[in-house]
Amino acid sequence: MQNRHLGPFSVTAIGLGCMNLSHAYGVPPPPEQGERVLRAAIEQGVTLFDTAALYGFGKNEELVGRVLKPHRSRITLCSKGGLAGVPDENGVLKRVIDGRPGTIRRNCEDSLRRLQTDVIDLYYLHRWDKKVPVEDSVGAMSRLVEEGKVRTIGLSEVSAATLRRAHAVHPVTAVQNEYSLWTRNPEIAMRAACRELGVALVAFSPVARGFLCDAVPDVSTLEAKDIRRTMPRFDAEHHARNLKLLPAYRELAREAGCTPAQLALAWLLHRGEDVIPIPGTTNVEHLKEDLAAADVRLEVDLIRRLEALVNEKTVSGNRYGEQANREVDTETF
């Protein structure tokens, strides 16, 4: 597979987002299945792996660390802090955004232990804690770099203005924001800011949380704890409207000679060498399908028609519900 630059690292143009091996889309698969996916990614040559303290409240990092430890020198390992599981008065873990310097240090040290490594290649601030100046959080991350616990730093779900503030404290290697045909928010200001500052844009949810795989025909079948149940685009009314986009979308995929998922990923790869998608999957065959998107070439006219079909004006519903929107800092249309 072709490689792209992620700060000082040369990584495969498509990485693996590890979240759904332990988190978010209902009951996670058994660890054995997650191990199979991770090992298959290594066998397929993937060199970029992305996890976080939040995912499975540490279980995802434990899985990634256990399976990838023998391959540590061959991969670029990314994780995130500032958003993690914290026990409540009954000992039940709850997700908490906390960007205080002491918390970021503790999150990082916990991640190093779970990942069974001495250093994290790219360490993101998972969410900007708006009660804490981003400069303070990034300052704490810069000290982790100085101590050799982290090689480079990144930000997640932030605006261009916040990126500039952070970058003034310490060079930011990457911003990880949701980016796909149906979530074009980075094009408001983040794309330009990243190019100006030499920052890579790592695109999570690049296949629109399964929608652009043509894999969510009936939202009533989603598991009770599937996070898509909290997302307006997947409620019955909006989803019914969005499904109307799929027949023409499937036809464009056929014209391009690829699957719907590959079309979504190929479009992102065509956005620029500084864009790196990290799709996630629990299925080895889907992993191979995703990675093959790096070989898909799209004609200019097909890209034009694709962007006219699926964009911020044609997609129905917000990407996040009210609470999640309050927690992020990204620009909105």
mmCIF file with all atom_site columns, N, CA and C in Angstrom, residues 171-239:
data_model
loop_
_atom_site.group_PDB
_atom_site.id
_atom_site.type_symbol
_atom_site.label_atom_id
_atom_site.label_alt_id
_atom_site.label_comp_id
_atom_site.label_asym_id
_atom_site.label_entity_id
_atom_site.label_seq_id
_atom_site.pdbx_PDB_ins_code
_atom_site.Cartn_x
_atom_site.Cartn_y
_atom_site.Cartn_z
_atom_site.occupancy
_atom_site.B_iso_or_equiv
_atom_site.pdbx_formal_charge
_atom_site.auth_seq_id
_atom_site.auth_comp_id
_atom_site.auth_asym_id
_atom_site.auth_atom_id
_atom_site.pdbx_PDB_model_num
ATOM 1   N N  . PRO A 1 171 ? 4.355   22.117 18.534 1.00 0.00 ? 171 PRO A N  1
ATOM 2   C CA . PRO A 1 171 ? 3.929   21.675 17.192 1.00 0.00 ? 171 PRO A CA 1
ATOM 3   C C  . PRO A 1 171 ? 2.943   20.518 17.256 1.00 0.00 ? 171 PRO A C  1
ATOM 4   N N  . VAL A 1 172 ? 1.847   20.662 16.532 1.00 0.00 ? 172 VAL A N  1
ATOM 5   C CA . VAL A 1 172 ? 0.819   19.622 16.457 1.00 0.00 ? 172 VAL A CA 1
ATOM 6   C C  . VAL A 1 172 ? 1.063   18.811 15.192 1.00 0.00 ? 172 VAL A C  1
ATOM 7   N N  . THR A 1 173 ? 1.149   17.513 15.339 1.00 0.00 ? 173 THR A N  1
ATOM 8   C CA . THR A 1 173 ? 1.406   16.632 14.206 1.00 0.00 ? 173 THR A CA 1
ATOM 9   C C  . THR A 1 173 ? 0.143   16.328 13.424 1.00 0.00 ? 173 THR A C  1
ATOM 10  N N  . ALA A 1 174 ? -0.982  16.130 14.134 1.00 0.00 ? 174 ALA A N  1
ATOM 11  C CA . ALA A 1 174 ? -2.210  15.717 13.453 1.00 0.00 ? 174 ALA A CA 1
ATOM 12  C C  . ALA A 1 174 ? -3.439  16.207 14.203 1.00 0.00 ? 174 ALA A C  1
ATOM 13  N N  . VAL A 1 175 ? -4.485  16.461 13.449 1.00 0.00 ? 175 VAL A N  1
ATOM 14  C CA . VAL A 1 175 ? -5.819  16.678 13.994 1.00 0.00 ? 175 VAL A CA 1
ATOM 15  C C  . VAL A 1 175 ? -6.678  15.522 13.537 1.00 0.00 ? 175 VAL A C  1
ATOM 16  N N  . GLN A 1 176 ? -7.373  14.893 14.479 1.00 0.00 ? 176 GLN A N  1
ATOM 17  C CA . GLN A 1 176 ? -8.276  13.790 14.157 1.00 0.00 ? 176 GLN A CA 1
ATOM 18  C C  . GLN A 1 176 ? -9.707  14.284 14.324 1.00 0.00 ? 176 GLN A C  1
ATOM 19  N N  . ASN A 1 177 ? -10.372 14.506 13.215 1.00 0.00 ? 177 ASN A N  1
ATOM 20  C CA . ASN A 1 177 ? -11.761 14.951 13.213 1.00 0.00 ? 177 ASN A CA 1
ATOM 21  C C  . ASN A 1 177 ? -12.589 14.011 12.353 1.00 0.00 ? 177 ASN A C  1
ATOM 22  N N  . GLU A 1 178 ? -13.892 13.972 12.618 1.00 0.00 ? 178 GLU A N  1
ATOM 23  C CA . GLU A 1 178 ? -14.758 13.205 11.725 1.00 0.00 ? 178 GLU A CA 1
ATOM 24  C C  . GLU A 1 178 ? -14.747 13.860 10.355 1.00 0.00 ? 178 GLU A C  1
ATOM 25  N N  . TYR A 1 179 ? -14.521 13.044 9.313  1.00 0.00 ? 179 TYR A N  1
ATOM 26  C CA . TYR A 1 179 ? -14.455 13.578 7.952  1.00 0.00 ? 179 TYR A CA 1
ATOM 27  C C  . TYR A 1 179 ? -14.865 12.471 6.990  1.00 0.00 ? 179 TYR A C  1
ATOM 28  N N  . SER A 1 180 ? -15.875 12.771 6.208  1.00 0.00 ? 180 SER A N  1
ATOM 29  C CA . SER A 1 180 ? -16.354 11.832 5.191  1.00 0.00 ? 180 SER A CA 1
ATOM 30  C C  . SER A 1 180 ? -17.214 12.620 4.219  1.00 0.00 ? 180 SER A C  1
ATOM 31  N N  . LEU A 1 181 ? -17.717 11.936 3.207  1.00 0.00 ? 181 LEU A N  1
ATOM 32  C CA . LEU A 1 181 ? -18.616 12.610 2.274  1.00 0.00 ? 181 LEU A CA 1
ATOM 33  C C  . LEU A 1 181 ? -19.797 13.247 2.995  1.00 0.00 ? 181 LEU A C  1
ATOM 34  N N  . TRP A 1 182 ? -20.303 12.583 4.046  1.00 0.00 ? 182 TRP A N  1
ATOM 35  C CA . TRP A 1 182 ? -21.497 13.132 4.691  1.00 0.00 ? 182 TRP A CA 1
ATOM 36  C C  . TRP A 1 182 ? -21.179 13.983 5.914  1.00 0.00 ? 182 TRP A C  1
ATOM 37  N N  . THR A 1 183 ? -19.919 14.137 6.273  1.00 0.00 ? 183 THR A N  1
ATOM 38  C CA . THR A 1 183 ? -19.511 15.069 7.328  1.00 0.00 ? 183 THR A CA 1
ATOM 39  C C  . THR A 1 183 ? -18.350 15.881 6.783  1.00 0.00 ? 183 THR A C  1
ATOM 40  N N  . ARG A 1 184 ? -18.678 17.043 6.239  1.00 0.00 ? 184 ARG A N  1
ATOM 41  C CA . ARG A 1 184 ? -17.696 17.854 5.531  1.00 0.00 ? 184 ARG A CA 1
ATOM 42  C C  . ARG A 1 184 ? -17.206 19.036 6.368  1.00 0.00 ? 184 ARG A C  1
ATOM 43  N N  . ASN A 1 185 ? -17.505 19.012 7.666  1.00 0.00 ? 185 ASN A N  1
ATOM 44  C CA . ASN A 1 185 ? -17.156 20.142 8.531  1.00 0.00 ? 185 ASN A CA 1
ATOM 45  C C  . ASN A 1 185 ? -15.691 20.567 8.441  1.00 0.00 ? 185 ASN A C  1
ATOM 46  N N  . PRO A 1 186 ? -14.720 19.651 8.316  1.00 0.00 ? 186 PRO A N  1
ATOM 47  C CA . PRO A 1 186 ? -13.328 20.106 8.219  1.00 0.00 ? 186 PRO A CA 1
ATOM 48  C C  . PRO A 1 186 ? -13.060 21.035 7.048  1.00 0.00 ? 186 PRO A C  1
ATOM 49  N N  . GLU A 1 187 ? -13.943 21.011 6.037  1.00 0.00 ? 187 GLU A N  1
ATOM 50  C CA . GLU A 1 187 ? -13.724 21.859 4.871  1.00 0.00 ? 187 GLU A CA 1
ATOM 51  C C  . GLU A 1 187 ? -14.074 23.316 5.138  1.00 0.00 ? 187 GLU A C  1
ATOM 52  N N  . ILE A 1 188 ? -14.735 23.589 6.258  1.00 0.00 ? 188 ILE A N  1
ATOM 53  C CA . ILE A 1 188 ? -15.070 24.978 6.592  1.00 0.00 ? 188 ILE A CA 1
ATOM 54  C C  . ILE A 1 188 ? -13.798 25.777 6.847  1.00 0.00 ? 188 ILE A C  1
ATOM 55  N N  . ALA A 1 189 ? -12.895 25.240 7.677  1.00 0.00 ? 189 ALA A N  1
ATOM 56  C CA . ALA A 1 189 ? -11.672 25.967 8.023  1.00 0.00 ? 189 ALA A CA 1
ATOM 57  C C  . ALA A 1 189 ? -10.494 25.054 8.351  1.00 0.00 ? 189 ALA A C  1
ATOM 58  N N  . MET A 1 190 ? -10.763 23.844 8.820  1.00 0.00 ? 190 MET A N  1
ATOM 59  C CA . MET A 1 190 ? -9.680  22.977 9.294  1.00 0.00 ? 190 MET A CA 1
ATOM 60  C C  . MET A 1 190 ? -8.731  22.544 8.193  1.00 0.00 ? 190 MET A C  1
ATOM 61  N N  . ARG A 1 191 ? -9.250  22.221 7.008  1.00 0.00 ? 191 ARG A N  1
ATOM 62  C CA . ARG A 1 191 ? -8.374  21.782 5.924  1.00 0.00 ? 191 ARG A CA 1
ATOM 63  C C  . ARG A 1 191 ? -7.332  22.845 5.613  1.00 0.00 ? 191 ARG A C  1
ATOM 64  N N  . ALA A 1 192 ? -7.774  24.094 5.506  1.00 0.00 ? 192 ALA A N  1
ATOM 65  C CA . ALA A 1 192 ? -6.848  25.177 5.180  1.00 0.00 ? 192 ALA A CA 1
ATOM 66  C C  . ALA A 1 192 ? -5.834  25.387 6.297  1.00 0.00 ? 192 ALA A C  1
ATOM 67  N N  . ALA A 1 193 ? -6.300  25.315 7.555  1.00 0.00 ? 193 ALA A N  1
ATOM 68  C CA . ALA A 1 193 ? -5.393  25.512 8.682  1.00 0.00 ? 193 ALA A CA 1
ATOM 69  C C  . ALA A 1 193 ? -4.345  24.407 8.738  1.00 0.00 ? 193 ALA A C  1
ATOM 70  N N  . CYS A 1 194 ? -4.753  23.162 8.510  1.00 0.00 ? 194 CYS A N  1
ATOM 71  C CA . CYS A 1 194 ? -3.815  22.047 8.531  1.00 0.00 ? 194 CYS A CA 1
ATOM 72  C C  . CYS A 1 194 ? -2.742  22.219 7.456  1.00 0.00 ? 194 CYS A C  1
ATOM 73  N N  . ARG A 1 195 ? -3.155  22.611 6.276  1.00 0.00 ? 195 ARG A N  1
ATOM 74  C CA . ARG A 1 195 ? -2.179  22.781 5.202  1.00 0.00 ? 195 ARG A CA 1
ATOM 75  C C  . ARG A 1 195 ? -1.230  23.934 5.505  1.00 0.00 ? 195 ARG A C  1
ATOM 76  N N  . GLU A 1 196 ? -1.740  24.985 6.059  1.00 0.00 ? 196 GLU A N  1
ATOM 77  C CA . GLU A 1 196 ? -0.891  26.131 6.399  1.00 0.00 ? 196 GLU A CA 1
ATOM 78  C C  . GLU A 1 196 ? 0.161   25.764 7.442  1.00 0.00 ? 196 GLU A C  1
ATOM 79  N N  . LEU A 1 197 ? -0.236  24.956 8.437  1.00 0.00 ? 197 LEU A N  1
ATOM 80  C CA . LEU A 1 197 ? 0.646   24.630 9.556  1.00 0.00 ? 197 LEU A CA 1
ATOM 81  C C  . LEU A 1 197 ? 1.422   23.333 9.356  1.00 0.00 ? 197 LEU A C  1
ATOM 82  N N  . GLY A 1 198 ? 1.163   22.609 8.273  1.00 0.00 ? 198 GLY A N  1
ATOM 83  C CA . GLY A 1 198 ? 1.837   21.340 8.039  1.00 0.00 ? 198 GLY A CA 1
ATOM 84  C C  . GLY A 1 198 ? 1.351   20.232 8.947  1.00 0.00 ? 198 GLY A C  1
ATOM 85  N N  . VAL A 1 199 ? 0.039   20.223 9.225  1.00 0.00 ? 199 VAL A N  1
ATOM 86  C CA . VAL A 1 199 ? -0.583  19.260 10.131 1.00 0.00 ? 199 VAL A CA 1
ATOM 87  C C  . VAL A 1 199 ? -1.387  18.257 9.309  1.00 0.00 ? 199 VAL A C  1
ATOM 88  N N  . ALA A 1 200 ? -1.234  16.976 9.610  1.00 0.00 ? 200 ALA A N  1
ATOM 89  C CA . ALA A 1 200 ? -2.025  15.954 8.921  1.00 0.00 ? 200 ALA A CA 1
ATOM 90  C C  . ALA A 1 200 ? -3.447  15.943 9.464  1.00 0.00 ? 200 ALA A C  1
ATOM 91  N N  . LEU A 1 201 ? -4.400  15.591 8.609  1.00 0.00 ? 201 LEU A N  1
ATOM 92  C CA . LEU A 1 201 ? -5.789  15.444 9.024  1.00 0.00 ? 201 LEU A CA 1
ATOM 93  C C  . LEU A 1 201 ? -6.136  13.952 8.998  1.00 0.00 ? 201 LEU A C  1
ATOM 94  N N  . VAL A 1 202 ? -6.323  13.377 10.164 1.00 0.00 ? 202 VAL A N  1
ATOM 95  C CA . VAL A 1 202 ? -6.681  11.968 10.298 1.00 0.00 ? 202 VAL A CA 1
ATOM 96  C C  . VAL A 1 202 ? -8.201  11.888 10.369 1.00 0.00 ? 202 VAL A C  1
ATOM 97  N N  . ALA A 1 203 ? -8.793  11.200 9.413  1.00 0.00 ? 203 ALA A N  1
ATOM 98  C CA . ALA A 1 203 ? -10.253 11.183 9.253  1.00 0.00 ? 203 ALA A CA 1
ATOM 99  C C  . ALA A 1 203 ? -10.843 9.957  9.926  1.00 0.00 ? 203 ALA A C  1
ATOM 100 N N  . PHE A 1 204 ? -11.574 10.177 11.040 1.00 0.00 ? 204 PHE A N  1
ATOM 101 C CA . PHE A 1 204 ? -12.276 9.048  11.642 1.00 0.00 ? 204 PHE A CA 1
ATOM 102 C C  . PHE A 1 204 ? -13.709 8.997  11.133 1.00 0.00 ? 204 PHE A C  1
ATOM 103 N N  . SER A 1 205 ? -14.345 7.852  11.295 1.00 0.00 ? 205 SER A N  1
ATOM 104 C CA . SER A 1 205 ? -15.671 7.574  10.724 1.00 0.00 ? 205 SER A CA 1
ATOM 105 C C  . SER A 1 205 ? -15.718 7.913  9.231  1.00 0.00 ? 205 SER A C  1
ATOM 106 N N  . PRO A 1 206 ? -14.723 7.441  8.465  1.00 0.00 ? 206 PRO A N  1
ATOM 107 C CA . PRO A 1 206 ? -14.648 7.829  7.049  1.00 0.00 ? 206 PRO A CA 1
ATOM 108 C C  . PRO A 1 206 ? -15.726 7.203  6.177  1.00 0.00 ? 206 PRO A C  1
ATOM 109 N N  . VAL A 1 207 ? -16.376 6.135  6.668  1.00 0.00 ? 207 VAL A N  1
ATOM 110 C CA . VAL A 1 207 ? -17.472 5.530  5.902  1.00 0.00 ? 207 VAL A CA 1
ATOM 111 C C  . VAL A 1 207 ? -18.823 5.843  6.560  1.00 0.00 ? 207 VAL A C  1
ATOM 112 N N  . ALA A 1 208 ? -18.852 6.994  7.263  1.00 0.00 ? 208 ALA A N  1
ATOM 113 C CA . ALA A 1 208 ? -20.111 7.518  7.806  1.00 0.00 ? 208 ALA A CA 1
ATOM 114 C C  . ALA A 1 208 ? -20.789 6.541  8.757  1.00 0.00 ? 208 ALA A C  1
ATOM 115 N N  . ARG A 1 209 ? -19.993 5.970  9.666  1.00 0.00 ? 209 ARG A N  1
ATOM 116 C CA . ARG A 1 209 ? -20.490 5.041  10.686 1.00 0.00 ? 209 ARG A CA 1
ATOM 117 C C  . ARG A 1 209 ? -21.290 3.889  10.077 1.00 0.00 ? 209 ARG A C  1
ATOM 118 N N  . GLY A 1 210 ? -20.790 3.435  8.930  1.00 0.00 ? 210 GLY A N  1
ATOM 119 C CA . GLY A 1 210 ? -21.399 2.295  8.251  1.00 0.00 ? 210 GLY A CA 1
ATOM 120 C C  . GLY A 1 210 ? -22.388 2.667  7.166  1.00 0.00 ? 210 GLY A C  1
ATOM 121 N N  . PHE A 1 211 ? -22.880 3.913  7.178  1.00 0.00 ? 211 PHE A N  1
ATOM 122 C CA . PHE A 1 211 ? -23.908 4.287  6.205  1.00 0.00 ? 211 PHE A CA 1
ATOM 123 C C  . PHE A 1 211 ? -23.385 4.167  4.775  1.00 0.00 ? 211 PHE A C  1
ATOM 124 N N  . LEU A 1 212 ? -22.158 4.647  4.534  1.00 0.00 ? 212 LEU A N  1
ATOM 125 C CA . LEU A 1 212 ? -21.613 4.618  3.185  1.00 0.00 ? 212 LEU A CA 1
ATOM 126 C C  . LEU A 1 212 ? -21.046 3.254  2.804  1.00 0.00 ? 212 LEU A C  1
ATOM 127 N N  . CYS A 1 213 ? -21.142 2.279  3.707  1.00 0.00 ? 213 CYS A N  1
ATOM 128 C CA . CYS A 1 213 ? -20.892 0.878  3.341  1.00 0.00 ? 213 CYS A CA 1
ATOM 129 C C  . CYS A 1 213 ? -22.179 0.237  2.850  1.00 0.00 ? 213 CYS A C  1
ATOM 130 N N  . ASP A 1 214 ? -23.277 1.015  2.896  1.00 0.00 ? 214 ASP A N  1
ATOM 131 C CA . ASP A 1 214 ? -24.602 0.471  2.565  1.00 0.00 ? 214 ASP A CA 1
ATOM 132 C C  . ASP A 1 214 ? -24.953 -0.640 3.553  1.00 0.00 ? 214 ASP A C  1
ATOM 133 N N  . ALA A 1 215 ? -24.598 -0.375 4.866  1.00 0.00 ? 215 ALA A N  1
ATOM 134 C CA . ALA A 1 215 ? -24.711 -1.438 5.868  1.00 0.00 ? 215 ALA A CA 1
ATOM 135 C C  . ALA A 1 215 ? -25.734 -1.157 6.964  1.00 0.00 ? 215 ALA A C  1
ATOM 136 N N  . VAL A 1 216 ? -26.490 -0.063 6.843  1.00 0.00 ? 216 VAL A N  1
ATOM 137 C CA . VAL A 1 216 ? -27.464 0.264  7.893  1.00 0.00 ? 216 VAL A CA 1
ATOM 138 C C  . VAL A 1 216 ? -28.832 0.505  7.258  1.00 0.00 ? 216 VAL A C  1
ATOM 139 N N  . PRO A 1 217 ? -29.446 -0.523 6.692  1.00 0.00 ? 217 PRO A N  1
ATOM 140 C CA . PRO A 1 217 ? -30.737 -0.316 6.027  1.00 0.00 ? 217 PRO A CA 1
ATOM 141 C C  . PRO A 1 217 ? -31.886 -0.088 6.995  1.00 0.00 ? 217 PRO A C  1
ATOM 142 N N  . ASP A 1 218 ? -31.766 -0.588 8.232  1.00 0.00 ? 218 ASP A N  1
ATOM 143 C CA . ASP A 1 218 ? -32.871 -0.521 9.190  1.00 0.00 ? 218 ASP A CA 1
ATOM 144 C C  . ASP A 1 218 ? -32.313 -0.186 10.572 1.00 0.00 ? 218 ASP A C  1
ATOM 145 N N  . VAL A 1 219 ? -32.489 1.056  11.007 1.00 0.00 ? 219 VAL A N  1
ATOM 146 C CA . VAL A 1 219 ? -31.901 1.474  12.279 1.00 0.00 ? 219 VAL A CA 1
ATOM 147 C C  . VAL A 1 219 ? -32.544 0.767  13.466 1.00 0.00 ? 219 VAL A C  1
ATOM 148 N N  . SER A 1 220 ? -33.731 0.216  13.294 1.00 0.00 ? 220 SER A N  1
ATOM 149 C CA . SER A 1 220 ? -34.380 -0.486 14.407 1.00 0.00 ? 220 SER A CA 1
ATOM 150 C C  . SER A 1 220 ? -33.619 -1.748 14.788 1.00 0.00 ? 220 SER A C  1
ATOM 151 N N  . THR A 1 221 ? -32.700 -2.197 13.915 1.00 0.00 ? 221 THR A N  1
ATOM 152 C CA . THR A 1 221 ? -31.929 -3.398 14.218 1.00 0.00 ? 221 THR A CA 1
ATOM 153 C C  . THR A 1 221 ? -30.657 -3.094 15.007 1.00 0.00 ? 221 THR A C  1
ATOM 154 N N  . LEU A 1 222 ? -30.354 -1.819 15.202 1.00 0.00 ? 222 LEU A N  1
ATOM 155 C CA . LEU A 1 222 ? -29.153 -1.465 15.954 1.00 0.00 ? 222 LEU A CA 1
ATOM 156 C C  . LEU A 1 222 ? -29.312 -1.877 17.410 1.00 0.00 ? 222 LEU A C  1
ATOM 157 N N  . GLU A 1 223 ? -28.230 -2.342 18.016 1.00 0.00 ? 223 GLU A N  1
ATOM 158 C CA . GLU A 1 223 ? -28.281 -2.755 19.410 1.00 0.00 ? 223 GLU A CA 1
ATOM 159 C C  . GLU A 1 223 ? -28.568 -1.568 20.325 1.00 0.00 ? 223 GLU A C  1
ATOM 160 N N  . ALA A 1 224 ? -29.075 -1.880 21.504 1.00 0.00 ? 224 ALA A N  1
ATOM 161 C CA . ALA A 1 224 ? -29.524 -0.831 22.421 1.00 0.00 ? 224 ALA A CA 1
ATOM 162 C C  . ALA A 1 224 ? -28.417 0.149  22.776 1.00 0.00 ? 224 ALA A C  1
ATOM 163 N N  . LYS A 1 225 ? -27.183 -0.341 22.923 1.00 0.00 ? 225 LYS A N  1
ATOM 164 C CA . LYS A 1 225 ? -26.071 0.524  23.325 1.00 0.00 ? 225 LYS A CA 1
ATOM 165 C C  . LYS A 1 225 ? -25.241 1.021  22.146 1.00 0.00 ? 225 LYS A C  1
ATOM 166 N N  . ASP A 1 226 ? -25.749 0.865  20.951 1.00 0.00 ? 226 ASP A N  1
ATOM 167 C CA . ASP A 1 226 ? -25.069 1.373  19.763 1.00 0.00 ? 226 ASP A CA 1
ATOM 168 C C  . ASP A 1 226 ? -25.151 2.904  19.775 1.00 0.00 ? 226 ASP A C  1
ATOM 169 N N  . ILE A 1 227 ? -24.000 3.588  19.700 1.00 0.00 ? 227 ILE A N  1
ATOM 170 C CA . ILE A 1 227 ? -24.005 5.049  19.813 1.00 0.00 ? 227 ILE A CA 1
ATOM 171 C C  . ILE A 1 227 ? -24.755 5.717  18.676 1.00 0.00 ? 227 ILE A C  1
ATOM 172 N N  . ARG A 1 228 ? -24.975 5.021  17.569 1.00 0.00 ? 228 ARG A N  1
ATOM 173 C CA . ARG A 1 228 ? -25.735 5.626  16.476 1.00 0.00 ? 228 ARG A CA 1
ATOM 174 C C  . ARG A 1 228 ? -27.172 5.919  16.868 1.00 0.00 ? 228 ARG A C  1
ATOM 175 N N  . ARG A 1 229 ? -27.670 5.246  17.895 1.00 0.00 ? 229 ARG A N  1
ATOM 176 C CA . ARG A 1 229 ? -29.033 5.516  18.357 1.00 0.00 ? 229 ARG A CA 1
ATOM 177 C C  . ARG A 1 229 ? -29.163 6.922  18.953 1.00 0.00 ? 229 ARG A C  1
ATOM 178 N N  . THR A 1 230 ? -28.046 7.546  19.324 1.00 0.00 ? 230 THR A N  1
ATOM 179 C CA . THR A 1 230 ? -28.076 8.912  19.862 1.00 0.00 ? 230 THR A CA 1
ATOM 180 C C  . THR A 1 230 ? -27.803 9.956  18.790 1.00 0.00 ? 230 THR A C  1
ATOM 181 N N  . MET A 1 231 ? -27.551 9.520  17.569 1.00 0.00 ? 231 MET A N  1
ATOM 182 C CA . MET A 1 231 ? -27.170 10.439 16.495 1.00 0.00 ? 231 MET A CA 1
ATOM 183 C C  . MET A 1 231 ? -28.368 10.743 15.607 1.00 0.00 ? 231 MET A C  1
ATOM 184 N N  . PRO A 1 232 ? -28.703 12.030 15.448 1.00 0.00 ? 232 PRO A N  1
ATOM 185 C CA . PRO A 1 232 ? -29.901 12.394 14.687 1.00 0.00 ? 232 PRO A CA 1
ATOM 186 C C  . PRO A 1 232 ? -29.974 11.799 13.289 1.00 0.00 ? 232 PRO A C  1
ATOM 187 N N  . ARG A 1 233 ? -28.853 11.640 12.610 1.00 0.00 ? 233 ARG A N  1
ATOM 188 C CA . ARG A 1 233 ? -28.901 11.115 11.243 1.00 0.00 ? 233 ARG A CA 1
ATOM 189 C C  . ARG A 1 233 ? -29.429 9.692  11.174 1.00 0.00 ? 233 ARG A C  1
ATOM 190 N N  . PHE A 1 234 ? -29.407 9.010  12.326 1.00 0.00 ? 234 PHE A N  1
ATOM 191 C CA . PHE A 1 234 ? -29.875 7.626  12.353 1.00 0.00 ? 234 PHE A CA 1
ATOM 192 C C  . PHE A 1 234 ? -31.246 7.480  13.003 1.00 0.00 ? 234 PHE A C  1
ATOM 193 N N  . ASP A 1 235 ? -31.900 8.603  13.352 1.00 0.00 ? 235 ASP A N  1
ATOM 194 C CA . ASP A 1 235 ? -33.267 8.421  13.827 1.00 0.00 ? 235 ASP A CA 1
ATOM 195 C C  . ASP A 1 235 ? -34.155 8.140  12.617 1.00 0.00 ? 235 ASP A C  1
ATOM 196 N N  . ALA A 1 236 ? -35.311 7.620  12.851 1.00 0.00 ? 236 ALA A N  1
ATOM 197 C CA . ALA A 1 236 ? -36.119 7.051  11.766 1.00 0.00 ? 236 ALA A CA 1
ATOM 198 C C  . ALA A 1 236 ? -36.393 8.045  10.638 1.00 0.00 ? 236 ALA A C  1
ATOM 199 N N  . GLU A 1 237 ? -36.757 9.272  10.999 1.00 0.00 ? 237 GLU A N  1
ATOM 200 C CA . GLU A 1 237 ? -37.140 10.252 9.982  1.00 0.00 ? 237 GLU A CA 1
ATOM 201 C C  . GLU A 1 237 ? -35.953 10.653 9.109  1.00 0.00 ? 237 GLU A C  1
ATOM 202 N N  . HIS A 1 238 ? -34.841 11.033 9.746  1.00 0.00 ? 238 HIS A N  1
ATOM 203 C CA . HIS A 1 238 ? -33.668 11.449 8.972  1.00 0.00 ? 238 HIS A CA 1
ATOM 204 C C  . HIS A 1 238 ? -33.070 10.278 8.197  1.00 0.00 ? 238 HIS A C  1
ATOM 205 N N  . HIS A 1 239 ? -33.040 9.109  8.823  1.00 0.00 ? 239 HIS A N  1
ATOM 206 C CA . HIS A 1 239 ? -32.439 7.954  8.150  1.00 0.00 ? 239 HIS A CA 1
ATOM 207 C C  . HIS A 1 239 ? -33.217 7.591  6.887  1.00 0.00 ? 239 HIS A C  1
#
